[in-house]
CSV table of C-alpha atoms in Angstrom, one decimal:
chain,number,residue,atom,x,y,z
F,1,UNK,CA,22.4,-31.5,4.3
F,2,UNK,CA,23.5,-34.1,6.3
F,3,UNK,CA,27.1,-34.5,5.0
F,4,UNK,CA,29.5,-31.5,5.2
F,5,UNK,CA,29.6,-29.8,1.5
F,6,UNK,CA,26.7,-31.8,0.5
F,7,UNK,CA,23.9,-30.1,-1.4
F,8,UNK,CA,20.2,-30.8,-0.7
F,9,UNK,CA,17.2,-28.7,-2.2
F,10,UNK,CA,15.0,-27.0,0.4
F,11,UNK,CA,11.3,-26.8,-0.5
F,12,UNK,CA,8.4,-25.0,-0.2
F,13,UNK,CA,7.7,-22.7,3.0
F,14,UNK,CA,11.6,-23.5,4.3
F,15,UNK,CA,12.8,-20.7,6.2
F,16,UNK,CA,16.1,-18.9,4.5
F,17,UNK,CA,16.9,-16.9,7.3
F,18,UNK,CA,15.7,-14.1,10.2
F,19,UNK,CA,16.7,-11.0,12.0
F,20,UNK,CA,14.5,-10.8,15.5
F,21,UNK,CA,14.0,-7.7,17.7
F,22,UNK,CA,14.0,-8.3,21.0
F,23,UNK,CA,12.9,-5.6,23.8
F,24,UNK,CA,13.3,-6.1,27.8
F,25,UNK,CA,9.8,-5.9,29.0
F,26,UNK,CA,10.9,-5.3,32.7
F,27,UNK,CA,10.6,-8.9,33.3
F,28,UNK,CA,12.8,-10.4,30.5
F,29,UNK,CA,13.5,-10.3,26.8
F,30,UNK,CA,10.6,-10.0,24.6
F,31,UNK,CA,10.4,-10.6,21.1
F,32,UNK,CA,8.4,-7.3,19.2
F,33,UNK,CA,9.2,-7.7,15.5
F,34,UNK,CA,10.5,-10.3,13.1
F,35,UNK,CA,11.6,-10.3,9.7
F,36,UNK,CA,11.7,-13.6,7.9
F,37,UNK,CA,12.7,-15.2,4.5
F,38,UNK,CA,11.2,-18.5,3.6
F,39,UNK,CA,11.0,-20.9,0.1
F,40,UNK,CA,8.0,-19.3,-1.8
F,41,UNK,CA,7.4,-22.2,-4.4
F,42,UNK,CA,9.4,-25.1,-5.8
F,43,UNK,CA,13.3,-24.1,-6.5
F,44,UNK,CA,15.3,-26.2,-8.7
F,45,UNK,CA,18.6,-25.7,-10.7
F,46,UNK,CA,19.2,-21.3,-10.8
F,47,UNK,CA,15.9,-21.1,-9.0
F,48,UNK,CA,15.1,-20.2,-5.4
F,49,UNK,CA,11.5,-18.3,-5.4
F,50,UNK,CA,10.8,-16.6,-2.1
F,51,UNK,CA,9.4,-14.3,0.2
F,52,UNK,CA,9.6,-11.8,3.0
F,53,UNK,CA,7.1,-11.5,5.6
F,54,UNK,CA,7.5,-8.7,8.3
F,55,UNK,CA,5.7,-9.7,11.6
F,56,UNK,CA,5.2,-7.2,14.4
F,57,UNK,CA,3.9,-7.9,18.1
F,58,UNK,CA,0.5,-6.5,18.9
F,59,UNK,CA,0.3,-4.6,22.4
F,60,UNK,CA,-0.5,-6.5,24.9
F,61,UNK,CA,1.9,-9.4,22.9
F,62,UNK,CA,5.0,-11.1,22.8
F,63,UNK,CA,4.9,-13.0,19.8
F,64,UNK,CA,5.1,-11.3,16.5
F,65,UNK,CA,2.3,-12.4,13.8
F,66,UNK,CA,3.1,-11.5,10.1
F,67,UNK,CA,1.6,-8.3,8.8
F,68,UNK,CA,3.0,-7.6,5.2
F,69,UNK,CA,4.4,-10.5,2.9
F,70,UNK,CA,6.2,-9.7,-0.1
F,71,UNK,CA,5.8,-13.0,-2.2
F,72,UNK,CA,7.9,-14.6,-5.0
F,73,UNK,CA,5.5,-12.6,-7.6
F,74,UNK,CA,6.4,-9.4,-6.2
F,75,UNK,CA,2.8,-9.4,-4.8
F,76,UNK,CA,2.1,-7.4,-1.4
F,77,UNK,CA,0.3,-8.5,1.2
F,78,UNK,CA,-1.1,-6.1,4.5
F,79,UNK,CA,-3.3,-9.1,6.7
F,80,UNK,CA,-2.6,-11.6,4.3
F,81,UNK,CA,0.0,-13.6,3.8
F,82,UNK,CA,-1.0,-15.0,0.2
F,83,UNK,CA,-1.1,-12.1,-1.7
F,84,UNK,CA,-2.7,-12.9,-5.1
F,85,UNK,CA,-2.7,-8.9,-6.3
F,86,UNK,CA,-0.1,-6.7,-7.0
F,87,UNK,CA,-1.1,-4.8,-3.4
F,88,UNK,CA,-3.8,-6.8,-1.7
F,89,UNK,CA,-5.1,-5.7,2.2
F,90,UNK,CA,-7.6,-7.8,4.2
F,91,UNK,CA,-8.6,-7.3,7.1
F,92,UNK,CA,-11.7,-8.5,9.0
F,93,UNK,CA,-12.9,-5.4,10.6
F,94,UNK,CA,-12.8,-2.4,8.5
F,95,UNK,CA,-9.7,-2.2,6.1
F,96,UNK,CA,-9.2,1.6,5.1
F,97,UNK,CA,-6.3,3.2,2.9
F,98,UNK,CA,-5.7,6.2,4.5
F,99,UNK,CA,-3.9,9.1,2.7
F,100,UNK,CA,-2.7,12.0,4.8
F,101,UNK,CA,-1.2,15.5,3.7
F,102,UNK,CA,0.0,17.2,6.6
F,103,UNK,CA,0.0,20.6,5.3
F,104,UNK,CA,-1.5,22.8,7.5
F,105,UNK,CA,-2.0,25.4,4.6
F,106,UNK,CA,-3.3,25.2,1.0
F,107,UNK,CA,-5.1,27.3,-1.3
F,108,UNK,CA,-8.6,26.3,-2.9
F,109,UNK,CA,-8.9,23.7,-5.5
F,110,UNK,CA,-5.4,22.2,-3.9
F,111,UNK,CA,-5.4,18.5,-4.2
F,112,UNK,CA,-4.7,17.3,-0.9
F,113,UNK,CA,-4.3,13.6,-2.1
F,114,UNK,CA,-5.8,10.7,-4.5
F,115,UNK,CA,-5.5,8.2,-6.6
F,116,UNK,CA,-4.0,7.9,-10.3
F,117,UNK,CA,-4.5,5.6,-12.7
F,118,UNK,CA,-1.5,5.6,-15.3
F,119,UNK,CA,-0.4,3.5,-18.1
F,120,UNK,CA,2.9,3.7,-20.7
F,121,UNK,CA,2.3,6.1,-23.1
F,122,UNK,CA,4.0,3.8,-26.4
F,123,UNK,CA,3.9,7.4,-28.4
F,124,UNK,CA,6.3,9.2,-26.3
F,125,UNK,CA,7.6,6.5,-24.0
F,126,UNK,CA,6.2,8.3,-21.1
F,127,UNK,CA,3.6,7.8,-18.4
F,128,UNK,CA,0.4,9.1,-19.1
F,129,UNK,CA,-2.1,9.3,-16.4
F,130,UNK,CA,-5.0,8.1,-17.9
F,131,UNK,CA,-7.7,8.8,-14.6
F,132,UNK,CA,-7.3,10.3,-11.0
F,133,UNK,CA,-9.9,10.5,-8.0
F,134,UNK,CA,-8.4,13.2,-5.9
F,135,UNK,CA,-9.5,14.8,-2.6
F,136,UNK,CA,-9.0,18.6,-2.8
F,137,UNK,CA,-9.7,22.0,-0.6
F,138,UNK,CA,-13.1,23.4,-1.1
F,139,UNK,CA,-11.4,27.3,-0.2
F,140,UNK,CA,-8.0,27.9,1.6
F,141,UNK,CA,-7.0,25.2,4.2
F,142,UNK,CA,-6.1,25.5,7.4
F,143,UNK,CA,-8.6,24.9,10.2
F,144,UNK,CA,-10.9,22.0,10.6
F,145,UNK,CA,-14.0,23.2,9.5
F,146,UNK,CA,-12.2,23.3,5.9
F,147,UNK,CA,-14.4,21.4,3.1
F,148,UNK,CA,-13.2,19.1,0.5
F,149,UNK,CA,-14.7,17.6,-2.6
F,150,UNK,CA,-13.7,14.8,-4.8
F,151,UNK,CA,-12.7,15.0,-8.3
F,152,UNK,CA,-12.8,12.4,-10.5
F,153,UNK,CA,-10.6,13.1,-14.0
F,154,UNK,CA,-9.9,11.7,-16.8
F,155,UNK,CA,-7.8,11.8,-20.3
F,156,UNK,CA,-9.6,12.1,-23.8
F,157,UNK,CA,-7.8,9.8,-26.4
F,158,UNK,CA,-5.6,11.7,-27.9
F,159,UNK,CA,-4.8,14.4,-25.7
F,160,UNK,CA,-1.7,15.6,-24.0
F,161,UNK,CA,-1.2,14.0,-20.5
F,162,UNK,CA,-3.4,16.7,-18.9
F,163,UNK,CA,-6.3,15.4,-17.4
F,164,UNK,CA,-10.1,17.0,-17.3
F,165,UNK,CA,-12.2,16.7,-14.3
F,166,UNK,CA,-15.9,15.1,-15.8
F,167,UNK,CA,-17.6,14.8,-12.1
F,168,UNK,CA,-17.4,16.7,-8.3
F,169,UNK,CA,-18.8,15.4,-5.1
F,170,UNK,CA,-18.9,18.7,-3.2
F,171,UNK,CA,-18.6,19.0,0.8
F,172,UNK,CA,-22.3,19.4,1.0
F,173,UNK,CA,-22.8,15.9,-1.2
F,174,UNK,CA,-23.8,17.6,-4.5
F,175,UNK,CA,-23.2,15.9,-8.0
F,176,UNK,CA,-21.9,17.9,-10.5
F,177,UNK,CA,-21.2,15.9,-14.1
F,178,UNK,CA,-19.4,17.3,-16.6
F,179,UNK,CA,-18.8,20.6,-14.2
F,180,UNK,CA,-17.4,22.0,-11.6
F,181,UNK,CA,-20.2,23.6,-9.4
């Protein structure tokens, strides 16, 4: 505001505030990361709707660009800064999730990492989990020739919150519905 004490609304894509990282690059200070809050809608009386966006400088850089935004919905963003999902990544060459279990040991059938899908259960208050794609150990683990298949399970209606497996993709790209081999 322009007067001392005076109160003036900020709008729409106003920055709130920032903590920098700087880094001396041999030559001088260089800025590598940046977090920043800015407005994230219109705010009004009780209202201030905003966002964080983490920005990180790419090698070879100086000047941080925003990789994850966290928006006024509560919606993520990795290479997007307008999130419209719950957890939304773009990315223009290739975006992969990538889930790694560094174990360097497990048995057969161990699950080495997935995907669940899982919703309230309103009969016990609990979470159910109503489907999973997991990635598991063909035979015991440990050495990189090891195989993996995927297995895709699901709940029956009704049933207890133990899921079945209904299909495999096996390490030699075999199909088995409704079993296991």
């Amino acid at each position: 505001n322009a007067s001392i004490g005076g109160d003036t609304v900020v709008a729409d894509n106003d920055e709130l505030g920032r903590i920098r990282f700087f880094g001396n690059d041999g030559t001088d200070f260089a800025e590598g990361a940046r977090i920043t809050a800015l407005v994230n809608g219109t705010p009004g009386s009780g209202d201030m709707p905003s966002e964080l966006v983490f920005s990180t400088s790419a090698d070879g850089a100086e000047s941080p660009t925003a990789r994850v935004t966290i928006n006024s919905s509560g919606n993520v963003g990795i290479g997007t800064t307008d999130p419209s999902q719950l957890i939304e990544i773009s990315s223009s060459s290739d975006p992969k999730i990538r889930i790694n279990n560094s174990s360097t040991s497990l048995s057969a059938n161990t699950s080495i990492g997935g995907l669940e899908f899982n919703t309230n259960d309103a009969s016990s208050g609990g979470t159910g989990i109503g489907a999973s794609i997991e990635a598991k150990a063909d035979g015991n683990f440990g050495s990189d020739q090891q195989g993996l298949y995927l297995a895709f399970s699901t709940r029956d209606s009704g049933s207890s919150e133990t899921n079945t497996e209904r299909m495999r993709i096996d390490s030699s790209g075999k199909v088995g519905i409704g079993e296991s081999s």
